Structures are given as structure tokens and as C-alpha cells.
PDB file of C-alpha atoms and ligand atoms in Angstrom:
ATOM      1  CA  UNK S 208      99.439 138.283 130.729  1.00  0.00           C
ATOM      2  CA  UNK S 209     101.393 135.606 132.552  1.00  0.00           C
ATOM      3  CA  UNK S 210     102.567 132.804 130.344  1.00  0.00           C
ATOM      4  CA  UNK S 211     101.693 129.372 131.626  1.00  0.00           C
ATOM      5  CA  UNK S 212     104.903 127.532 132.394  1.00  0.00           C
ATOM      6  CA  UNK S 213     104.975 123.837 131.631  1.00  0.00           C
ATOM      7  CA  UNK S 214     105.997 121.271 134.229  1.00  0.00           C
ATOM      8  CA  UNK S 215     106.999 118.822 131.535  1.00  0.00           C
ATOM      9  CA  UNK S 216     110.651 119.182 130.520  1.00  0.00           C
ATOM     10  CA  UNK S 217     110.937 120.069 126.819  1.00  0.00           C
ATOM     11  CA  UNK S 218     114.311 119.313 125.232  1.00  0.00           C
ATOM     12  CA  UNK S 219     115.518 119.972 121.701  1.00  0.00           C
ATOM     13  CA  UNK S 220     118.945 118.354 121.831  1.00  0.00           C
ATOM     14  CA  UNK S 221     119.729 114.640 121.956  1.00  0.00           C
ATOM     15  CA  UNK S 222     122.697 115.195 124.294  1.00  0.00           C
ATOM     16  CA  UNK S 223     120.412 116.799 126.902  1.00  0.00           C
ATOM     17  CA  UNK S 224     117.989 113.889 126.643  1.00  0.00           C
ATOM     18  CA  UNK S 225     120.738 111.296 126.985  1.00  0.00           C
ATOM     19  CA  UNK S 226     122.159 113.090 130.053  1.00  0.00           C
ATOM     20  CA  UNK S 227     118.779 113.372 131.737  1.00  0.00           C
ATOM     21  CA  UNK S 228     118.009 109.704 131.060  1.00  0.00           C
ATOM     22  CA  UNK S 229     121.403 108.707 132.508  1.00  0.00           C
ATOM     23  CA  UNK S 230     120.463 110.602 135.689  1.00  0.00           C
ATOM     24  CA  UNK S 231     117.099 108.841 135.903  1.00  0.00           C
ATOM     25  CA  UNK S 232     118.832 105.508 135.367  1.00  0.00           C
ATOM     26  CA  UNK S 233     121.269 106.226 138.215  1.00  0.00           C
ATOM     27  CA  UNK S 234     118.210 106.778 140.405  1.00  0.00           C
ATOM     28  CA  UNK S 235     116.939 103.342 139.362  1.00  0.00           C
ATOM     29  CA  UNK S 236     113.928 104.736 137.504  1.00  0.00           C
ATOM     30  CA  UNK S 237     112.288 102.838 134.647  1.00  0.00           C
ATOM     31  CA  UNK S 238     111.830 104.703 131.358  1.00  0.00           C
ATOM     32  CA  UNK S 239     108.816 104.444 129.048  1.00  0.00           C
ATOM     33  CA  UNK S 240     108.772 106.030 125.613  1.00  0.00           C
ATOM     34  CA  UNK S 241     106.008 107.208 123.242  1.00  0.00           C
ATOM     35  CA  UNK S 242     107.312 108.355 119.840  1.00  0.00           C
ATOM     36  CA  UNK S 243     104.913 110.612 117.891  1.00  0.00           C
ATOM     37  CA  UNK S 244     104.762 113.153 115.098  1.00  0.00           C
ATOM     38  CA  UNK S 245     102.521 115.449 117.169  1.00  0.00           C
ATOM     39  CA  UNK S 246      99.063 116.835 116.320  1.00  0.00           C
ATOM     40  CA  UNK S 247      98.015 114.762 119.289  1.00  0.00           C
ATOM     41  CA  UNK S 248      94.639 113.115 119.765  1.00  0.00           C
ATOM     42  CA  UNK S 249      93.172 110.565 122.169  1.00  0.00           C
ATOM     43  CA  UNK S 250      95.023 107.747 120.382  1.00  0.00           C
ATOM     44  CA  UNK S 251      98.393 109.257 121.278  1.00  0.00           C
ATOM     45  CA  UNK S 252      97.190 110.109 124.770  1.00  0.00           C
ATOM     46  CA  UNK S 253      96.085 106.520 125.392  1.00  0.00           C
ATOM     47  CA  UNK S 254      99.686 105.461 124.693  1.00  0.00           C
ATOM     48  CA  UNK S 255     100.981 108.091 127.098  1.00  0.00           C
ATOM     49  CA  UNK S 256      98.529 107.004 129.830  1.00  0.00           C
ATOM     50  CA  UNK S 257      99.687 103.414 129.557  1.00  0.00           C
ATOM     51  CA  UNK S 258     103.323 104.530 129.495  1.00  0.00           C
ATOM     52  CA  UNK S 259     102.845 106.640 132.621  1.00  0.00           C
ATOM     53  CA  UNK S 260     101.119 103.787 134.455  1.00  0.00           C
ATOM     54  CA  UNK S 261     103.892 101.303 133.643  1.00  0.00           C
ATOM     55  CA  UNK S 262     107.017 103.412 134.183  1.00  0.00           C
ATOM     56  CA  UNK S 263     108.585 105.827 136.671  1.00  0.00           C
ATOM     57  CA  UNK S 264     109.448 108.247 133.863  1.00  0.00           C
ATOM     58  CA  UNK S 265     107.391 108.825 130.713  1.00  0.00           C
ATOM     59  CA  UNK S 266     109.241 110.281 127.739  1.00  0.00           C
ATOM     60  CA  UNK S 267     107.576 111.343 124.475  1.00  0.00           C
ATOM     61  CA  UNK S 268     109.030 112.587 121.235  1.00  0.00           C
ATOM     62  CA  UNK S 269     107.336 114.992 118.864  1.00  0.00           C
ATOM     63  CA  UNK S 270     109.103 115.007 115.531  1.00  0.00           C
ATOM     64  CA  UNK S 271     107.666 115.081 112.031  1.00  0.00           C
ATOM     65  CA  UNK S 272     110.212 112.776 110.449  1.00  0.00           C
ATOM     66  CA  UNK S 273     110.898 113.856 106.863  1.00  0.00           C
ATOM     67  CA  UNK S 274     112.534 110.571 105.822  1.00  0.00           C
ATOM     68  CA  UNK S 275     109.315 108.571 106.217  1.00  0.00           C
ATOM     69  CA  UNK S 276     107.266 110.783 103.886  1.00  0.00           C
ATOM     70  CA  UNK S 277     107.246 109.589 100.302  1.00  0.00           C
ATOM     71  CA  UNK S 278     104.926 112.462  99.352  1.00  0.00           C
ATOM     72  CA  UNK S 279     106.317 116.016  99.655  1.00  0.00           C
ATOM     73  CA  UNK S 280     102.844 117.574  99.960  1.00  0.00           C
ATOM     74  CA  UNK S 281     101.914 115.206 102.768  1.00  0.00           C
ATOM     75  CA  UNK S 282     105.026 116.346 104.668  1.00  0.00           C
ATOM     76  CA  UNK S 283     104.342 120.005 103.950  1.00  0.00           C
ATOM     77  CA  UNK S 284     100.689 119.777 105.031  1.00  0.00           C
ATOM     78  CA  UNK S 285     101.237 117.546 108.053  1.00  0.00           C
ATOM     79  CA  UNK S 286      99.629 119.378 111.016  1.00  0.00           C
ATOM     80  CA  UNK S 287     102.037 120.940 113.511  1.00  0.00           C
ATOM     81  CA  UNK S 288     100.484 122.004 116.826  1.00  0.00           C
ATOM     82  CA  UNK S 289     103.365 121.924 119.297  1.00  0.00           C
ATOM     83  CA  UNK S 290     102.009 124.163 122.091  1.00  0.00           C
ATOM     84  CA  UNK S 291      98.704 122.304 122.308  1.00  0.00           C
ATOM     85  CA  UNK S 292     100.585 118.974 122.119  1.00  0.00           C
ATOM     86  CA  UNK S 293     102.906 119.868 125.000  1.00  0.00           C
ATOM     87  CA  UNK S 294      99.931 120.877 127.171  1.00  0.00           C
ATOM     88  CA  UNK S 295      98.121 117.604 126.341  1.00  0.00           C
ATOM     89  CA  UNK S 296     101.108 115.419 127.130  1.00  0.00           C
ATOM     90  CA  UNK S 297     101.724 117.364 130.315  1.00  0.00           C
ATOM     91  CA  UNK S 298      98.161 116.847 131.476  1.00  0.00           C
ATOM     92  CA  UNK S 299      98.720 113.077 131.105  1.00  0.00           C
ATOM     93  CA  UNK S 300     101.758 113.274 133.369  1.00  0.00           C
ATOM     94  CA  UNK S 301     104.433 113.104 130.680  1.00  0.00           C
ATOM     95  CA  UNK S 302     107.804 113.950 132.249  1.00  0.00           C
ATOM     96  CA  UNK S 303     109.964 114.741 129.220  1.00  0.00           C
ATOM     97  CA  UNK S 304     109.210 115.765 125.631  1.00  0.00           C
ATOM     98  CA  UNK S 305     112.001 115.473 123.084  1.00  0.00           C
ATOM     99  CA  UNK S 306     111.177 117.836 120.219  1.00  0.00           C
ATOM    100  CA  UNK S 307     114.238 118.120 117.979  1.00  0.00           C
ATOM    101  CA  UNK S 308     114.673 120.121 114.784  1.00  0.00           C
ATOM    102  CA  UNK S 309     115.394 118.146 111.605  1.00  0.00           C
ATOM    103  CA  UNK S 310     119.138 119.053 111.707  1.00  0.00           C
ATOM    104  CA  UNK S 311     119.438 117.659 115.209  1.00  0.00           C
ATOM    105  CA  UNK S 312     118.174 114.251 114.067  1.00  0.00           C
ATOM    106  CA  UNK S 313     119.827 114.325 110.641  1.00  0.00           C
ATOM    107  CA  UNK S 314     123.046 116.393 110.842  1.00  0.00           C
ATOM    108  CA  UNK S 315     123.887 114.548 107.654  1.00  0.00           C
ATOM    109  CA  UNK S 316     121.618 112.480 105.397  1.00  0.00           C
ATOM    110  CA  UNK S 317     120.885 109.046 106.815  1.00  0.00           C
ATOM    111  CA  UNK S 318     122.094 106.526 104.244  1.00  0.00           C
ATOM    112  CA  UNK S 319     121.140 103.426 106.210  1.00  0.00           C
ATOM    113  CA  UNK S 320     119.041 100.854 104.394  1.00  0.00           C
ATOM    114  CA  UNK S 321     117.063  98.414 106.522  1.00  0.00           C
ATOM    115  CA  UNK S 322     116.451  94.901 105.282  1.00  0.00           C
ATOM    116  CA  UNK S 323     112.898  94.083 106.357  1.00  0.00           C
ATOM    117  CA  UNK S 324     112.208  90.942 104.324  1.00  0.00           C
ATOM    118  CA  UNK S 325     108.603  90.887 103.124  1.00  0.00           C
ATOM    119  CA  UNK S 326     107.406  93.268 105.850  1.00  0.00           C
ATOM    120  CA  UNK S 327     107.976  96.354 103.703  1.00  0.00           C
ATOM    121  CA  UNK S 328     107.054  94.768 100.371  1.00  0.00           C
ATOM    122  CA  UNK S 329     103.309  94.552 101.033  1.00  0.00           C
ATOM    123  CA  UNK S 330     100.455  96.989 101.725  1.00  0.00           C
ATOM    124  CA  UNK S 331     101.892 100.292 103.066  1.00  0.00           C
ATOM    125  CA  UNK S 332     105.367  99.208 102.021  1.00  0.00           C
ATOM    126  CA  UNK S 333     104.267  98.620  98.435  1.00  0.00           C
ATOM    127  CA  UNK S 334     102.217 101.837  98.244  1.00  0.00           C
ATOM    128  CA  UNK S 335     104.640 104.138 100.070  1.00  0.00           C
ATOM    129  CA  UNK S 336     108.152 103.341  98.788  1.00  0.00           C
ATOM    130  CA  UNK S 337     110.820 104.152 101.374  1.00  0.00           C
ATOM    131  CA  UNK S 338     108.287 104.830 104.120  1.00  0.00           C
ATOM    132  CA  UNK S 339     109.315 102.020 106.463  1.00  0.00           C
ATOM    133  CA  UNK S 340     113.000 102.623 105.835  1.00  0.00           C
ATOM    134  CA  UNK S 341     112.429 106.183 107.083  1.00  0.00           C
ATOM    135  CA  UNK S 342     110.463 104.866 110.068  1.00  0.00           C
ATOM    136  CA  UNK S 343     113.377 102.545 110.937  1.00  0.00           C
ATOM    137  CA  UNK S 344     115.874 105.379 110.563  1.00  0.00           C
ATOM    138  CA  UNK S 345     114.072 107.637 112.984  1.00  0.00           C
ATOM    139  CA  UNK S 346     112.960 104.981 115.471  1.00  0.00           C
ATOM    140  CA  UNK S 347     116.464 103.492 115.815  1.00  0.00           C
ATOM    141  CA  UNK S 348     117.893 106.999 116.325  1.00  0.00           C
ATOM    142  CA  UNK S 349     115.231 107.740 118.944  1.00  0.00           C
ATOM    143  CA  UNK S 350     115.798 104.384 120.676  1.00  0.00           C
ATOM    144  CA  UNK S 351     119.553 105.045 120.773  1.00  0.00           C
ATOM    145  CA  UNK S 352     118.951 108.433 122.396  1.00  0.00           C
ATOM    146  CA  UNK S 353     116.201 107.512 124.871  1.00  0.00           C
ATOM    147  CA  UNK S 354     117.093 103.828 125.472  1.00  0.00           C
ATOM    148  CA  UNK S 355     113.724 103.117 127.115  1.00  0.00           C
ATOM    149  CA  UNK S 356     112.735  99.937 128.927  1.00  0.00           C
ATOM    150  CA  UNK S 357     109.385  99.965 127.162  1.00  0.00           C
ATOM    151  CA  UNK S 358     108.152 101.715 124.007  1.00  0.00           C
ATOM    152  CA  UNK S 359     104.483 102.158 123.113  1.00  0.00           C
ATOM    153  CA  UNK S 360     103.077 101.869 119.578  1.00  0.00           C
ATOM    154  CA  UNK S 361      99.499 101.929 118.304  1.00  0.00           C
ATOM    155  CA  UNK S 362      97.888  99.023 116.468  1.00  0.00           C
ATOM    156  CA  UNK S 363      96.347 101.668 114.207  1.00  0.00           C
ATOM    157  CA  UNK S 364      99.664 101.423 112.303  1.00  0.00           C
ATOM    158  CA  UNK S 365      99.672  97.632 112.378  1.00  0.00           C
ATOM    159  CA  UNK S 366     102.376  97.170 109.770  1.00  0.00           C
ATOM    160  CA  UNK S 367     104.610  99.736 111.456  1.00  0.00           C
ATOM    161  CA  UNK S 368     104.239  97.824 114.718  1.00  0.00           C
ATOM    162  CA  UNK S 369     105.333  94.599 112.961  1.00  0.00           C
ATOM    163  CA  UNK S 370     108.346  96.412 111.466  1.00  0.00           C
ATOM    164  CA  UNK S 371     109.373  97.854 114.849  1.00  0.00           C
ATOM    165  CA  UNK S 372     109.085  94.456 116.565  1.00  0.00           C
ATOM    166  CA  UNK S 373     111.253  93.013 113.804  1.00  0.00           C
ATOM    167  CA  UNK S 374     114.063  95.578 114.094  1.00  0.00           C
ATOM    168  CA  UNK S 375     114.050  95.327 117.893  1.00  0.00           C
ATOM    169  CA  UNK S 376     114.708  91.595 117.471  1.00  0.00           C
ATOM    170  CA  UNK S 377     117.227  92.045 114.647  1.00  0.00           C
ATOM    171  CA  UNK S 378     119.306  94.598 116.561  1.00  0.00           C
ATOM    172  CA  UNK S 379     118.776  93.055 119.997  1.00  0.00           C
ATOM    173  CA  UNK S 380     117.428  96.242 121.489  1.00  0.00           C
ATOM    174  CA  UNK S 381     116.674  95.586 125.164  1.00  0.00           C
ATOM    175  CA  UNK S 382     113.333  97.323 124.724  1.00  0.00           C
ATOM    176  CA  UNK S 383     109.900  95.829 125.256  1.00  0.00           C
ATOM    177  CA  UNK S 384     107.453  96.898 122.559  1.00  0.00           C
ATOM    178  CA  UNK S 385     103.963  97.455 123.949  1.00  0.00           C
ATOM    179  CA  UNK S 386     101.137  97.383 121.370  1.00  0.00           C
ATOM    180  CA  UNK S 387      98.154  99.625 122.167  1.00  0.00           C
ATOM    181  CA  UNK S 388      94.615  99.253 120.745  1.00  0.00           C
ATOM    182  CA  UNK S 389      93.133 101.559 118.121  1.00  0.00           C
ATOM    183  CA  UNK S 390      91.219 104.506 119.579  1.00  0.00           C
ATOM    184  CA  UNK S 391      88.242 105.600 117.481  1.00  0.00           C
ATOM    185  CA  UNK S 392      86.016 108.653 117.179  1.00  0.00           C
ATOM    186  CA  UNK S 393      82.450 108.136 118.463  1.00  0.00           C
ATOM    187  CA  UNK S 394      81.360 107.474 114.852  1.00  0.00           C
ATOM    188  CA  UNK S 395      84.001 104.732 114.485  1.00  0.00           C
ATOM    189  CA  UNK S 396      86.604 106.551 112.387  1.00  0.00           C
ATOM    190  CA  UNK S 397      90.078 105.590 113.614  1.00  0.00           C
ATOM    191  CA  UNK S 398      91.675 108.654 115.179  1.00  0.00           C
ATOM    192  CA  UNK S 399      94.461 110.127 113.080  1.00  0.00           C
ATOM    193  CA  UNK S 400      96.319 113.413 112.974  1.00  0.00           C
ATOM    194  CA  UNK S 401      95.310 113.574 109.323  1.00  0.00           C
ATOM    195  CA  UNK S 402      91.563 113.550 110.163  1.00  0.00           C
ATOM    196  CA  UNK S 403      91.714 117.286 110.841  1.00  0.00           C
ATOM    197  CA  UNK S 404      92.763 117.803 107.212  1.00  0.00           C
ATOM    198  CA  UNK S 405      89.567 116.205 105.850  1.00  0.00           C
ATOM    199  CA  UNK S 406      87.043 118.525 104.234  1.00  0.00           C
ATOM    200  CA  UNK S 407      83.795 118.492 106.268  1.00  0.00           C
ATOM    201  CA  UNK S 408      81.814 116.533 103.677  1.00  0.00           C
ATOM    202  CA  UNK S 409      84.550 113.918 103.409  1.00  0.00           C
ATOM    203  CA  UNK S 410      84.912 113.711 107.184  1.00  0.00           C
ATOM    204  CA  UNK S 411      81.176 112.962 107.314  1.00  0.00           C
ATOM    205  CA  UNK S 412      81.560 110.081 104.859  1.00  0.00           C
ATOM    206  CA  UNK S 413      84.853 108.659 106.184  1.00  0.00           C
ATOM    207  CA  UNK S 414      83.285 106.484 108.943  1.00  0.00           C
ATOM    208  CA  UNK S 415      82.107 104.156 106.174  1.00  0.00           C
ATOM    209  CA  UNK S 416      85.661 102.761 106.290  1.00  0.00           C
ATOM    210  CA  UNK S 417      85.328 101.486 109.864  1.00  0.00           C
ATOM    211  CA  UNK S 418      81.655 100.516 109.625  1.00  0.00           C
ATOM    212  CA  UNK S 419      82.602  98.403 106.596  1.00  0.00           C
ATOM    213  CA  UNK S 420      85.364  96.703 108.585  1.00  0.00           C
ATOM    214  CA  UNK S 421      83.030  96.015 111.524  1.00  0.00           C
ATOM    215  CA  UNK S 422      80.429  94.549 109.170  1.00  0.00           C
ATOM    216  CA  UNK S 423      83.118  92.471 107.443  1.00  0.00           C
ATOM    217  CA  UNK S 424      83.883  90.733 110.743  1.00  0.00           C
ATOM    218  CA  UNK S 425      80.177  89.813 111.023  1.00  0.00           C
ATOM    219  CA  UNK S 426      80.213  88.457 107.452  1.00  0.00           C
ATOM    220  CA  UNK S 427      83.258  86.257 108.033  1.00  0.00           C
ATOM    221  CA  UNK S 428      81.199  83.099 108.555  1.00  0.00           C
ATOM    222  CA  UNK S 429      79.173  83.632 105.363  1.00  0.00           C
ATOM    223  CA  UNK S 430      81.873  84.503 102.835  1.00  0.00           C
ATOM    224  CA  UNK S 431      85.247  83.091 101.872  1.00  0.00           C
ATOM    225  CA  UNK S 432      88.313  85.324 102.109  1.00  0.00           C
ATOM    226  CA  UNK S 433      88.283  86.306  98.446  1.00  0.00           C
ATOM    227  CA  UNK S 434      84.574  87.193  98.508  1.00  0.00           C
ATOM    228  CA  UNK S 435      84.965  89.194 101.682  1.00  0.00           C
ATOM    229  CA  UNK S 436      87.890  91.191 100.272  1.00  0.00           C
ATOM    230  CA  UNK S 437      85.760  92.067  97.254  1.00  0.00           C
ATOM    231  CA  UNK S 438      82.803  92.969  99.461  1.00  0.00           C
ATOM    232  CA  UNK S 439      84.898  95.385 101.557  1.00  0.00           C
ATOM    233  CA  UNK S 440      86.338  97.166  98.523  1.00  0.00           C
ATOM    234  CA  UNK S 441      82.886  97.455  96.888  1.00  0.00           C
ATOM    235  CA  UNK S 442      81.349  98.769 100.096  1.00  0.00           C
ATOM    236  CA  UNK S 443      83.938 101.532 100.564  1.00  0.00           C
ATOM    237  CA  UNK S 444      84.121 102.416  96.878  1.00  0.00           C
ATOM    238  CA  UNK S 445      80.340 102.744  96.667  1.00  0.00           C
ATOM    239  CA  UNK S 446      80.858 106.093  98.384  1.00  0.00           C
ATOM    240  CA  UNK S 447      81.662 108.919  95.966  1.00  0.00           C
ATOM    241  CA  UNK S 448      84.237 110.483  98.321  1.00  0.00           C
ATOM    242  CA  UNK S 449      86.223 107.314  99.089  1.00  0.00           C
ATOM    243  CA  UNK S 450      88.536 105.130  96.999  1.00  0.00           C
ATOM    244  CA  UNK S 451      90.212 102.014  98.353  1.00  0.00           C
ATOM    245  CA  UNK S 452      93.935 101.831  97.640  1.00  0.00           C
ATOM    246  CA  UNK S 453      94.164  98.309  99.018  1.00  0.00           C
ATOM    247  CA  UNK S 454      92.352  95.989 101.348  1.00  0.00           C
ATOM    248  CA  UNK S 455      93.982  92.745 102.330  1.00  0.00           C
ATOM    249  CA  UNK S 456      93.512  90.021 104.907  1.00  0.00           C
ATOM    250  CA  UNK S 457      96.911  89.002 106.200  1.00  0.00           C
ATOM    251  CA  UNK S 458      98.675  86.831 108.740  1.00  0.00           C
ATOM    252  CA  UNK S 459      99.229  89.053 111.777  1.00  0.00           C
ATOM    253  CA  UNK S 460     102.946  88.286 112.082  1.00  0.00           C
ATOM    254  CA  UNK S 461     104.207  87.766 108.497  1.00  0.00           C
ATOM    255  CA  UNK S 462     101.708  90.273 107.007  1.00  0.00           C
ATOM    256  CA  UNK S 463     101.394  87.971 104.017  1.00  0.00           C
ATOM    257  CA  UNK S 464      98.064  87.793 102.249  1.00  0.00           C
ATOM    258  CA  UNK S 465      95.913  84.720 102.933  1.00  0.00           C
ATOM    259  CA  UNK S 466      93.139  83.202 100.839  1.00  0.00           C
ATOM    260  CA  UNK S 467      91.684  80.877 103.419  1.00  0.00           C
ATOM    261  CA  UNK S 468      90.243  81.488 106.897  1.00  0.00           C
ATOM    262  CA  UNK S 469      92.235  78.495 108.210  1.00  0.00           C
ATOM    263  CA  UNK S 470      95.602  79.797 106.947  1.00  0.00           C
ATOM    264  CA  UNK S 471      96.626  81.273 110.276  1.00  0.00           C
ATOM    265  CA  UNK S 472      95.565  81.612 113.901  1.00  0.00           C
ATOM    266  CA  UNK S 473      95.902  85.404 113.657  1.00  0.00           C
ATOM    267  CA  UNK S 474      94.278  87.288 110.777  1.00  0.00           C
ATOM    268  CA  UNK S 475      94.027  91.048 110.311  1.00  0.00           C
ATOM    269  CA  UNK S 476      92.233  93.026 107.603  1.00  0.00           C
ATOM    270  CA  UNK S 477      94.214  96.136 106.630  1.00  0.00           C
ATOM    271  CA  UNK S 478      92.861  98.940 104.495  1.00  0.00           C
ATOM    272  CA  UNK S 479      94.148 102.170 102.959  1.00  0.00           C
ATOM    273  CA  UNK S 480      91.660 104.612 101.469  1.00  0.00           C
ATOM    274  CA  UNK S 481      91.994 107.885  99.616  1.00  0.00           C
ATOM    275  CA  UNK S 482      89.450 110.223 101.206  1.00  0.00           C
ATOM    276  CA  UNK S 483      89.652 113.178  98.851  1.00  0.00           C
ATOM    277  CA  UNK S 484      93.304 114.262  98.982  1.00  0.00           C
ATOM    278  CA  UNK S 485      93.928 112.559 102.325  1.00  0.00           C
ATOM    279  CA  UNK S 486      95.072 108.996 102.727  1.00  0.00           C
ATOM    280  CA  UNK S 487      93.615 107.080 105.693  1.00  0.00           C
ATOM    281  CA  UNK S 488      94.489 103.634 107.055  1.00  0.00           C
ATOM    282  CA  UNK S 489      92.623 101.334 109.408  1.00  0.00           C
ATOM    283  CA  UNK S 490      92.545  97.656 110.323  1.00  0.00           C
ATOM    284  CA  UNK S 491      90.468  95.074 112.102  1.00  0.00           C
ATOM    285  CA  UNK S 492      91.137  91.672 113.634  1.00  0.00           C
ATOM    286  CA  UNK S 493      89.252  88.696 112.127  1.00  0.00           C
ATOM    287  CA  UNK S 494      90.880  86.015 114.303  1.00  0.00           C
TER     288      UNK S 494
HETATM  289  P1  AMP D1224     101.984 109.287 114.712  1.00  0.00           P
HETATM  290  O1  AMP D1224     102.039 110.582 115.456  1.00  0.00           O
HETATM  291  O2  AMP D1224     100.891 109.224 113.707  1.00  0.00           O
HETATM  292  O3  AMP D1224     103.336 108.852 114.205  1.00  0.00           O
HETATM  293  O4  AMP D1224     101.571 108.190 115.800  1.00  0.00           O
HETATM  294  C1  AMP D1224     102.318 108.013 116.964  1.00  0.00           C
HETATM  295  C2  AMP D1224     101.875 106.748 117.646  1.00  0.00           C
HETATM  296  O5  AMP D1224     100.487 106.854 117.967  1.00  0.00           O
HETATM  297  C3  AMP D1224     102.011 105.521 116.748  1.00  0.00           C
HETATM  298  O6  AMP D1224     102.465 104.424 117.527  1.00  0.00           O
HETATM  299  C4  AMP D1224     100.606 105.295 116.257  1.00  0.00           C
HETATM  300  O7  AMP D1224     100.322 103.959 115.908  1.00  0.00           O
HETATM  301  C5  AMP D1224      99.804 105.720 117.473  1.00  0.00           C
HETATM  302  N1  AMP D1224      98.438 106.057 117.084  1.00  0.00           N
HETATM  303  C6  AMP D1224      98.047 106.913 116.106  1.00  0.00           C
HETATM  304  N2  AMP D1224      96.694 106.929 115.983  1.00  0.00           N
HETATM  305  C7  AMP D1224      96.233 106.037 116.902  1.00  0.00           C
HETATM  306  C8  AMP D1224      94.934 105.580 117.267  1.00  0.00           C
HETATM  307  N3  AMP D1224      93.830 106.038 116.666  1.00  0.00           N
HETATM  308  N4  AMP D1224      94.829 104.666 118.248  1.00  0.00           N
HETATM  309  C9  AMP D1224      95.942 104.175 118.873  1.00  0.00           C
HETATM  310  N5  AMP D1224      97.199 104.569 118.571  1.00  0.00           N
HETATM  311  C10 AMP D1224      97.345 105.485 117.610  1.00  0.00           C
END
């Protein structure tokens, strides 16, 4: 049997990536970048499509970053499907995939601590200690290697997007951060690499998370913020397979909780839910 050879260039070493990017730069080509942890779905591919449309060269990374996992089992069980991922990215026109081993990214432990103000004290930051510090460690390393003009991040991870925008400003990275909308399954569940880990019965019940958020937007004119927060938690928790870890309505730039619909011109509702053993997040815009 003839093995299918990939057109996309797959590199494991940062030096090779940096050299290739320098070549592209000399040719005056713009570089777009899509960082991922693999186990790709339509959400990731939507980022790649946008990246490919906007830039001469589209670079992706596939790296399950150990420093952003606060739960050892989550890291161990995180799906790894490299061959299928490479084929998917290639079919979207991705030019280069950087897929390093852990030692390549962390030849020695990364001791850097990122000061993120309140951004990592709330919601995911409060429930996953060290998570955003790990995200900053890996994203700054990846930015330093790839040095893209534009980098694409999903609004599915709304808090992560806020953190990345913040560090880009803090460190003056000459990189434009491009937010991309949440892609959902036909039944409304936000796509996630972790969805494939859900037991069938839990997968069947999980869309209650998004249907609750959609309904919450409709209820906005009838309930105050506090009542609506309660309503969302009760709705999700009424299902025997789901347990809300938090739901909050926050300012879309500070991520601070609000208690009044007039508190800000941008309000997002963010939720984290335990669906059996799997933790899912989602969010919805109210204003
Ligand atoms: P991950 O592989 O989970 O680290 O995600 C890589 C990138 O894909 C991040 O910027 C995510 O926000 C984005 N992403 C993940 N799921 C979705 C989705 N359902 N819709 C849009 N973007 C997504």
C-alpha cells in the first residue's frame, strides 16, 4: 500500500520553524497562525479557513501543553489524533504544522509567572489554578517561534482570548489577535475536543447547556441579572447528568461580574459544567 504523502510541511523543531518563517518573510509573505492542542473539529478548521483567507502562509501548531493542565487525568486522557489532524489541516490549505514534543518546548521547566490582574482570578482562573499561566507560557513561546502577523483564537474560550489580548498588549507583540465565533454541533453543543470523551447518554443531555444559554438571552428583558444567573444554574442542574461549576455574567473586557444590565456595553454569560467526568465550557453574548 502506498502511504499518502502530505503536502503540508510538518516540523517538530522550533529552529526549523523559525528558519522557514524567515524565508517566507524574505519573500514578503504574511504569516497567519492557529495554535491548537489537536483533536481537530470544525471549530479549529473555521480558524484555519479564516487564517488561510487572510494570509499568504497559514501556520498551525498541534501541541498538548502540559503546563496548562491543572488536572493530571485531564492531560492523560486528552485526545491525541495527529494523523487525522494533519490531513484535516492540509485539506484546509494549511502550509505548515508545528508539532513539537514536550522537551522541545520545555527543555527545562518554565518558571515564568505572568501577572494577569483580575483576568485569571475569576471563572476559569479561579476554578483551574495555574491554567492561564500555562497558557501564557506556551503561547508566548509559540509567538516567539512563529512571529505571525495575525493569530486566530476562538471565542469558545472567551477568557483565554481576553488573556491573550492582554499579554499581546503588555509585551508589545506586533501580532493582531483575530477572534473567531463559536462553532456549534447541529444540536447547539459548542464543539470541543473533549466532546468525544462524553459517554453517549451524557452527550445526549449536554446540549441543555447551550439551549439554556440561548433561552437566557430571550429572558434578559424579563429578569434582572441576579434572577437570570439563578435561572441558568437551575435549568442546567435540573438535568441529572449535568452540574454547573459556575455561571456568571461579566463585562466582556474586564471579565468582572456585573449585577445590572446597564453596567457595561458588552456583557457575556460564561458557564462551566461538569458533564459526568468531563468539564465543558460555553458562553453567550447578552449585549
Ligand atoms: P484547543 O485545541 O482546544 O486549544 O483550541 C484551539 C483553538 O480553537 C482555540 O483558540 C479555541 O478557542 C478554538 N476553538 C475550540 N473550540 C472552538 C469552537 N467550538 N468554535 C470556535 N473556536 C474553537
